[in-house]
Amino acid sequence: GEIDVLIGTQIVAKGHNFPNLTLVGVVDADSGMKGGDLRAGERTYQLLSQVAGRAGRAERPGRALVQTYAPDNPAMMALADNNRDGFLQIEREVRAELGLPPFGRLAAMILSAPSAQQVDEIALQIIQQAPNGEGVEVFGPAPAPIAVLRGRHRRRFLVKSPKNIDLSAYMAAWIARLRLPNAVRMSVDIDPYSFL
């Protein structure tokens, strides 16, 4: 049968072909830019480009309508102008200025514990034991983007360093100083792709 209206989630953007689709609407398109993911703009631009590309794939022209509360965001402006190269250039400049990948390195450390009080107390102890490293910056502790997971309260540190620093060695030296209670868990991700 023919489809007049299709309502879906992000999965609609992933490889499906709807040859007669002429209009795509995205509600709250900037929601993906919330939550502390340093690659949120990149991911949002990629997803919205894919979704918009679903319309007008056959003979009939297509159109995409995008609702945003951040129309001045570089990702949204580039999308509206169909300017991928411009978006990539801005993203590159910002990352270079801030020393973010690929111009610097990152590590994410997440602590979790059964109670918020316990994880907060341990996180404050841990930050005091961070080694001094030339050019290394430690941000946090702060609630992780997913602050409670499976009944455990989570706190996150982000560690930023220049490319020439052995970030794995820095993190290993820091972890070697720590004595965690049995109820506290720690995970470390060097050069994380996701920040959740």
Short mmCIF file of C-alpha atoms in Angstrom, two decimals:
data_model
loop_
_atom_site.label_atom_id
_atom_site.label_comp_id
_atom_site.label_asym_id
_atom_site.label_seq_id
_atom_site.Cartn_x
_atom_site.Cartn_y
_atom_site.Cartn_z
CA GLY A 1 0.00 0.00 0.00
CA GLU A 2 0.80 3.65 -0.27
CA ILE A 3 2.03 5.62 2.73
CA ASP A 4 0.71 9.17 3.15
CA VAL A 5 2.32 9.96 6.52
CA LEU A 6 5.30 8.26 8.13
CA ILE A 7 6.20 8.98 11.75
CA GLY A 8 9.44 7.61 13.08
CA THR A 9 12.54 8.06 15.17
CA GLN A 10 16.18 8.36 14.15
CA ILE A 11 15.95 4.94 12.51
CA VAL A 12 14.17 6.59 9.56
CA ALA A 13 17.51 8.25 8.68
CA LYS A 14 19.42 4.99 8.46
CA GLY A 15 19.45 3.61 4.95
CA HIS A 16 15.74 3.37 4.20
CA ASN A 17 14.56 4.51 0.80
CA PHE A 18 11.17 6.16 0.48
CA PRO A 19 11.09 7.24 -3.19
CA ASN A 20 7.82 9.20 -2.95
CA LEU A 21 8.73 11.07 0.24
CA THR A 22 8.67 14.81 -0.44
CA LEU A 23 8.49 16.36 3.03
CA VAL A 24 10.48 15.58 6.17
CA GLY A 25 9.79 17.32 9.48
CA VAL A 26 12.04 17.17 12.52
CA VAL A 27 10.73 18.34 15.89
CA ASP A 28 13.16 19.52 18.59
CA ALA A 29 16.11 18.93 16.27
CA ASP A 30 18.67 20.37 18.67
CA SER A 31 17.87 17.94 21.49
CA GLY A 32 20.91 15.90 20.47
CA MET A 33 23.18 18.82 21.34
CA LYS A 34 22.40 18.59 25.04
CA GLY A 35 24.06 16.37 27.58
CA GLY A 36 27.76 17.13 27.52
CA ASP A 37 28.86 15.23 24.43
CA LEU A 38 31.73 17.12 22.82
CA ARG A 39 30.81 15.66 19.43
CA ALA A 40 27.13 16.59 19.70
CA GLY A 41 27.23 19.20 16.94
CA GLU A 42 28.92 16.78 14.57
CA ARG A 43 26.44 14.00 15.33
CA THR A 44 23.44 16.30 15.10
CA TYR A 45 24.56 17.69 11.74
CA GLN A 46 25.17 14.19 10.39
CA LEU A 47 21.78 12.87 11.55
CA LEU A 48 19.80 15.86 10.29
CA SER A 49 21.60 15.74 6.94
CA GLN A 50 20.65 12.09 6.58
CA VAL A 51 17.04 12.75 7.55
CA ALA A 52 16.73 15.72 5.21
CA GLY A 53 18.24 13.62 2.43
CA ARG A 54 15.32 11.20 2.62
CA ALA A 55 13.01 13.73 0.94
CA GLY A 56 13.07 14.23 -2.82
CA ARG A 57 15.04 11.15 -3.79
CA ALA A 58 12.91 10.41 -6.86
CA GLU A 59 11.62 12.74 -9.59
CA ARG A 60 9.68 14.98 -7.21
CA PRO A 61 11.59 17.66 -5.27
CA GLY A 62 11.82 17.34 -1.51
CA ARG A 63 11.79 19.67 1.44
CA ALA A 64 12.89 19.43 5.07
CA LEU A 65 11.41 21.46 7.93
CA VAL A 66 13.50 21.54 11.10
CA GLN A 67 12.35 22.95 14.44
CA THR A 68 15.21 24.29 16.55
CA TYR A 69 15.56 26.44 19.64
CA ALA A 70 19.16 27.23 18.61
CA PRO A 71 18.99 28.60 15.05
CA ASP A 72 22.36 30.35 15.49
CA ASN A 73 24.14 27.09 16.32
CA PRO A 74 26.80 26.39 13.65
CA ALA A 75 25.34 22.95 12.94
CA MET A 76 21.85 24.37 12.35
CA MET A 77 23.12 27.26 10.24
CA ALA A 78 25.22 24.95 8.06
CA LEU A 79 22.28 22.59 7.66
CA ALA A 80 19.98 25.45 6.60
CA ASP A 81 22.58 26.60 4.05
CA ASN A 82 23.42 23.04 2.94
CA ASN A 83 27.03 23.93 3.74
CA ARG A 84 28.81 20.82 5.00
CA ASP A 85 32.28 22.19 4.26
CA GLY A 86 31.52 25.38 6.19
CA PHE A 87 30.34 23.37 9.19
CA LEU A 88 33.45 21.18 9.11
CA GLN A 89 35.70 24.25 8.92
CA ILE A 90 34.03 25.88 11.95
CA GLU A 91 34.17 22.60 13.87
CA ARG A 92 37.86 22.24 13.02
CA GLU A 93 38.67 25.79 14.13
CA VAL A 94 36.83 25.41 17.44
CA ARG A 95 38.52 22.10 18.20
CA ALA A 96 41.96 23.49 17.34
CA GLU A 97 41.41 26.54 19.54
CA LEU A 98 40.24 24.42 22.50
CA GLY A 99 42.78 21.62 22.02
CA LEU A 100 40.07 19.02 21.43
CA PRO A 101 40.52 15.93 19.24
CA PRO A 102 42.12 15.63 16.78
CA PHE A 103 44.28 18.53 18.07
CA GLY A 104 44.49 17.19 21.63
CA ARG A 105 43.56 14.14 23.63
CA LEU A 106 40.79 13.33 26.09
CA ALA A 107 40.13 10.76 28.75
CA ALA A 108 36.88 10.16 30.59
CA MET A 109 36.80 8.73 34.10
CA ILE A 110 33.45 7.67 35.52
CA LEU A 111 32.91 6.74 39.16
CA SER A 112 29.77 5.04 40.38
CA ALA A 113 28.45 4.11 43.82
CA PRO A 114 25.14 3.08 45.37
CA SER A 115 24.63 6.51 46.96
CA ALA A 116 25.14 10.02 45.63
CA GLN A 117 26.80 11.07 48.88
CA GLN A 118 29.39 8.28 48.67
CA VAL A 119 30.29 8.92 45.03
CA ASP A 120 30.56 12.67 45.69
CA GLU A 121 32.87 12.15 48.68
CA ILE A 122 35.13 9.76 46.76
CA ALA A 123 35.17 12.03 43.70
CA LEU A 124 36.42 14.94 45.82
CA GLN A 125 39.17 12.74 47.26
CA ILE A 126 40.16 11.55 43.79
CA ILE A 127 40.48 15.05 42.31
CA GLN A 128 42.93 15.97 45.08
CA GLN A 129 45.16 13.07 44.05
CA ALA A 130 45.39 13.99 40.36
CA PRO A 131 49.06 14.21 39.32
CA ASN A 132 50.45 17.45 37.98
CA GLY A 133 50.95 17.15 34.26
CA GLU A 134 52.23 19.89 31.99
CA GLY A 135 49.31 21.09 29.92
CA VAL A 136 46.93 18.49 31.43
CA GLU A 137 43.57 19.83 32.59
CA VAL A 138 41.09 17.90 34.73
CA PHE A 139 37.43 18.94 34.64
CA GLY A 140 34.99 17.71 37.22
CA PRO A 141 33.74 15.92 39.08
CA ALA A 142 30.30 16.50 37.63
CA PRO A 143 27.25 14.29 37.29
CA ALA A 144 27.71 12.01 34.29
CA PRO A 145 25.28 12.63 31.41
CA ILE A 146 23.48 9.48 32.59
CA ALA A 147 23.65 10.41 36.28
CA VAL A 148 22.05 7.23 37.64
CA LEU A 149 22.42 3.89 35.91
CA ARG A 150 21.10 0.61 37.32
CA GLY A 151 20.73 2.16 40.78
CA ARG A 152 24.27 3.55 40.85
CA HIS A 153 25.04 7.27 41.03
CA ARG A 154 27.69 8.35 38.51
CA ARG A 155 30.21 11.19 38.45
CA ARG A 156 32.51 12.04 35.58
CA PHE A 157 35.91 13.63 35.16
CA LEU A 158 37.18 14.74 31.77
CA VAL A 159 40.93 14.97 31.31
CA LYS A 160 42.31 17.03 28.43
CA SER A 161 45.93 17.00 27.32
CA PRO A 162 48.07 18.11 24.40
CA LYS A 163 48.71 15.46 21.75
CA ASN A 164 52.32 15.00 22.82
CA ILE A 165 51.40 13.88 26.37
CA ASP A 166 51.16 10.15 27.11
CA LEU A 167 47.64 10.34 28.47
CA SER A 168 47.51 6.61 29.22
CA ALA A 169 50.58 6.94 31.46
CA TYR A 170 49.09 10.00 33.18
CA MET A 171 45.85 8.15 33.92
CA ALA A 172 47.73 5.04 35.09
CA ALA A 173 49.79 7.17 37.50
CA TRP A 174 46.62 8.76 38.85
CA ILE A 175 44.81 5.45 39.29
CA ALA A 176 47.84 3.94 41.05
CA ARG A 177 47.43 6.54 43.82
CA LEU A 178 43.81 5.62 44.51
CA ARG A 179 42.28 3.28 47.07
CA LEU A 180 38.61 2.88 46.30
CA PRO A 181 36.03 1.36 48.64
CA ASN A 182 34.59 -1.92 47.39
CA ALA A 183 31.23 -0.30 46.61
CA VAL A 184 32.79 2.25 44.26
CA ARG A 185 33.48 1.36 40.64
CA MET A 186 35.62 3.24 38.17
CA SER A 187 35.88 3.14 34.41
CA VAL A 188 38.41 5.00 32.29
CA ASP A 189 38.16 5.56 28.56
CA ILE A 190 41.14 7.05 26.73
CA ASP A 191 40.19 8.97 23.58
CA PRO A 192 36.48 8.21 24.08
CA TYR A 193 34.17 8.26 21.11
CA SER A 194 31.09 8.62 23.29
CA PHE A 195 30.79 10.75 26.40
CA LEU A 196 27.81 9.10 28.07
#
